[in-house]
mmCIF file of C-alpha atoms in Angstrom:
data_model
loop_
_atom_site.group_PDB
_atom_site.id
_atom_site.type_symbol
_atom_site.label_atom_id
_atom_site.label_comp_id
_atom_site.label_asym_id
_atom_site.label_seq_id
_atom_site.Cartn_x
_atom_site.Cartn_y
_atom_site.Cartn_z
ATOM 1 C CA UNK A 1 28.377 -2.411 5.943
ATOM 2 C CA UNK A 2 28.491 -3.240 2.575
ATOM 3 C CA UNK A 3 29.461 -7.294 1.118
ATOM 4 C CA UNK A 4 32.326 -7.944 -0.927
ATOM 5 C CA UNK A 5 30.370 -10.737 -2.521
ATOM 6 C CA UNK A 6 29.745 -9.678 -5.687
ATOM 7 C CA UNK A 7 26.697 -12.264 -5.981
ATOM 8 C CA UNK A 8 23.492 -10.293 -4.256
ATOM 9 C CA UNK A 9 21.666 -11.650 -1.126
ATOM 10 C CA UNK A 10 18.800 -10.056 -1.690
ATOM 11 C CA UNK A 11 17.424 -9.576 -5.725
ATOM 12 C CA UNK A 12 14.182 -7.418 -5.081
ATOM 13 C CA UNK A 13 11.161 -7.636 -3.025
ATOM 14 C CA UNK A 14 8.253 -10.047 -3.543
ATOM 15 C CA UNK A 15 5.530 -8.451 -1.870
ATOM 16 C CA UNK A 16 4.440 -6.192 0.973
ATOM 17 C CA UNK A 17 2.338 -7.902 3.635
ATOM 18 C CA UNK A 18 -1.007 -5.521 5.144
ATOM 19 C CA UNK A 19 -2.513 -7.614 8.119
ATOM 20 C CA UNK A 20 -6.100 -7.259 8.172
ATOM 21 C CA UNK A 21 -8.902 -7.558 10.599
ATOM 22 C CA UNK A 22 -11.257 -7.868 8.463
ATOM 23 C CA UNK A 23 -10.617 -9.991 5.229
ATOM 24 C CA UNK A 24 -13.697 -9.113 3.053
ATOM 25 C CA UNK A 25 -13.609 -5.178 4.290
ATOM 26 C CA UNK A 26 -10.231 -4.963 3.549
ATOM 27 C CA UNK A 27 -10.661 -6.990 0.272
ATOM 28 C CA UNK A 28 -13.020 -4.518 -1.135
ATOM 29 C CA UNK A 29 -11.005 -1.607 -0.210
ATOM 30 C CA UNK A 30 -8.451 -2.775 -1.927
ATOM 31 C CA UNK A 31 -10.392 -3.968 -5.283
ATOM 32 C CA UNK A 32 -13.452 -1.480 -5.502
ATOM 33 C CA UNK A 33 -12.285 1.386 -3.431
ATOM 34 C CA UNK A 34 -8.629 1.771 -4.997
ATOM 35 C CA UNK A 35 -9.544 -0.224 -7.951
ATOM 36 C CA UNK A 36 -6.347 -2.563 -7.542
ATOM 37 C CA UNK A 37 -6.335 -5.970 -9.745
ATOM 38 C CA UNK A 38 -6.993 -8.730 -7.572
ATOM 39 C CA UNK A 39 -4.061 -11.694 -8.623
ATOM 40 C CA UNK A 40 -5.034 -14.457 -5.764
ATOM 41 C CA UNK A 41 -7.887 -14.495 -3.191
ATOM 42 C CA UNK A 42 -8.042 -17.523 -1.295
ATOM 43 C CA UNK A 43 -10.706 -16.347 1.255
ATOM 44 C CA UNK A 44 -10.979 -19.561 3.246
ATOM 45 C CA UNK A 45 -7.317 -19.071 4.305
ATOM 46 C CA UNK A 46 -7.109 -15.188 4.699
ATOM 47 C CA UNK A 47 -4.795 -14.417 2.047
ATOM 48 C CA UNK A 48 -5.558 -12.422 -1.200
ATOM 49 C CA UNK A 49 -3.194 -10.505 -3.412
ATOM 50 C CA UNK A 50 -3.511 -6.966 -5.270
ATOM 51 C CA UNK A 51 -0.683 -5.604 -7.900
ATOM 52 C CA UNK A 52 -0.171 -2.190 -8.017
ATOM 53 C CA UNK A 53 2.284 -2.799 -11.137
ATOM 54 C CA UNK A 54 5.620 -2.898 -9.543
ATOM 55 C CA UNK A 55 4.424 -4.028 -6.143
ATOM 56 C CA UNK A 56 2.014 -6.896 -4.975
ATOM 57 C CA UNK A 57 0.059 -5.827 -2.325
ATOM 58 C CA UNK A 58 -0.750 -8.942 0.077
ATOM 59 C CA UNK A 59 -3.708 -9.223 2.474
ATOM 60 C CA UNK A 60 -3.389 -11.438 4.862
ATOM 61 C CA UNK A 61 -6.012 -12.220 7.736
ATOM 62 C CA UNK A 62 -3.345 -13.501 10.827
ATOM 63 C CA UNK A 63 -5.970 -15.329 12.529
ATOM 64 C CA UNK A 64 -5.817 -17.798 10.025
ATOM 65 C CA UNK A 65 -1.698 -18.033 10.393
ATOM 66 C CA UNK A 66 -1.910 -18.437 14.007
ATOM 67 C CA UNK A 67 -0.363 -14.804 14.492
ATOM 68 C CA UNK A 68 -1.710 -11.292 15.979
ATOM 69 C CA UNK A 69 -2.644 -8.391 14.173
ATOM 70 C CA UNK A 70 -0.909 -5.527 14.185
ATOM 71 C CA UNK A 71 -1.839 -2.151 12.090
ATOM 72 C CA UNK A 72 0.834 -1.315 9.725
ATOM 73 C CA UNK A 73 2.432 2.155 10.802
ATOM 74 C CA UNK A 74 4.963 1.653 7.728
ATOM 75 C CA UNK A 75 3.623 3.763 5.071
ATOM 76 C CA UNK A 76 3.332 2.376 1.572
ATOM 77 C CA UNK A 77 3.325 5.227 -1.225
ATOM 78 C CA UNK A 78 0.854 4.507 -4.258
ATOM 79 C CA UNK A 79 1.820 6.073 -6.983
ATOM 80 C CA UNK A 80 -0.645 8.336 -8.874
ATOM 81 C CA UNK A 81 -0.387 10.678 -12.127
ATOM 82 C CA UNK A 82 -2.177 13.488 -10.346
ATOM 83 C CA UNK A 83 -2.620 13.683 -6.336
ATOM 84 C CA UNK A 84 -5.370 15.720 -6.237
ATOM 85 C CA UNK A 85 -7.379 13.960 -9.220
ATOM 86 C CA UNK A 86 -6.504 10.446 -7.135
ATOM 87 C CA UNK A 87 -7.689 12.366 -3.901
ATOM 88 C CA UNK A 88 -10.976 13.767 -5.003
ATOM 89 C CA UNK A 89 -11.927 10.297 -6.721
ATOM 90 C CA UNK A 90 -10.924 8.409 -3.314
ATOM 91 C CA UNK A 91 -12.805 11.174 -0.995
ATOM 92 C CA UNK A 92 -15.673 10.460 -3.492
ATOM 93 C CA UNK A 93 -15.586 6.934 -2.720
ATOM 94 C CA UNK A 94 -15.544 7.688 1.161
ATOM 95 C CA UNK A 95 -11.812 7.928 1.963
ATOM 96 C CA UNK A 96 -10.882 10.345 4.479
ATOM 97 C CA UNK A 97 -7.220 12.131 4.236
ATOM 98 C CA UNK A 98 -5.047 13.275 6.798
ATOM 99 C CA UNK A 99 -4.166 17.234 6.112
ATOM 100 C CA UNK A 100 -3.593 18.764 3.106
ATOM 101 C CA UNK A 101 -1.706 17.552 -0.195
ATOM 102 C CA UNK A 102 1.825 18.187 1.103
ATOM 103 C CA UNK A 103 4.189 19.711 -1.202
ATOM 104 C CA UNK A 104 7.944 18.487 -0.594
ATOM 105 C CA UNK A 105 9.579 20.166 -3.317
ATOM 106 C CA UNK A 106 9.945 17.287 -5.444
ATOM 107 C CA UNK A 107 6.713 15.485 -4.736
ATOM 108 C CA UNK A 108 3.559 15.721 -4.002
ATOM 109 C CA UNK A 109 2.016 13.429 -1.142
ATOM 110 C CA UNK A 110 -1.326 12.871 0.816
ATOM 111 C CA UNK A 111 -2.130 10.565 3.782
ATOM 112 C CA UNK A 112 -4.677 8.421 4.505
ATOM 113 C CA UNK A 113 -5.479 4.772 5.726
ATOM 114 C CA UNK A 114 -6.907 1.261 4.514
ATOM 115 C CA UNK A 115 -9.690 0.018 6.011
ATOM 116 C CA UNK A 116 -8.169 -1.803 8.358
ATOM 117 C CA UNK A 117 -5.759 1.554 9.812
ATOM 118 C CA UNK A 118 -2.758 0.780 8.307
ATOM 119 C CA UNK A 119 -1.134 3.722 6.492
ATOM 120 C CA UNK A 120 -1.105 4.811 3.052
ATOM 121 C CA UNK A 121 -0.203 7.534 0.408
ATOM 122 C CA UNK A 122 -0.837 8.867 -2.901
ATOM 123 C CA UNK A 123 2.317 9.764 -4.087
ATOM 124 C CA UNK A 124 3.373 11.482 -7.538
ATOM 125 C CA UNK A 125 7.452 12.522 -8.079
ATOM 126 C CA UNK A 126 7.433 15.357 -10.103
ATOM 127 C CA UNK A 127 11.012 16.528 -10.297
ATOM 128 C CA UNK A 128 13.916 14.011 -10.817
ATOM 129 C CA UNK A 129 15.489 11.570 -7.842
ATOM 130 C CA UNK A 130 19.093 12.767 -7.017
ATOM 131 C CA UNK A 131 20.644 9.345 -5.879
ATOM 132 C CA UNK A 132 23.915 8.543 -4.604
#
């Protein structure tokens, strides 16, 4: 149900949190494997940050927050210029993809996960968003 209030509760998002099993794995992914700029890495407390340029990307170790890990089944779509350029330089690097690039008729997609098994995409919109 939409507010009357014409002042907004929420004004964006901050960042997306990927628990992690392994902090300096996981770190590396992140940095050398996708190449991300690291913004924060405090590795004595677990937590490091990655910006993806409209999204920070947070890494957080829970053992160090006192909570449990969980794998992220909530899939975060990286946007790319070209899937299958983004694909072949990943699979180079040792990522493995799930399937095939998928096709949806205004995107292209491709699956795959971090090192820690929580889910990711390439993703690249090539025909215009139709929103309401």
């Amino acid at each position: 149900m939409a507010t009357t209030d014409s002042t907004a509760l929420v004004t964006g998002v901050d960042f997306v949190a990927q628990l992690v099993k392994d902090f300096d794995r996981a770190v590396a992914f992140y940095g050398d494997t996708l190449g991300l700029h690291r913004s924060v890495h405090v590795p004595d407390r677990g937590f490091a940050e990655f910006e993806t340029g409209n999204l920070t990307l947070s890494l957080i170790d829970p053992a160090k927050m006192g909570m449990e890990h969980r794998t992220g089944h909530n899939t975060i779509a990286l946007h790319v210029d070209d899937v299958a350029a983004a694909r072949a330089a990943l699979e180079s690097r040792g990522v493995a993809f799930h399937g095939e690039i998928f096709d949806s008729g205004v995107c292209h997609m491709t699956f795959f996960n971090d090192s820690e098994g929580n889910d990711l995409m390439l993703h690249h919109r090539y025909a215009p968003r139709h929103v309401e």
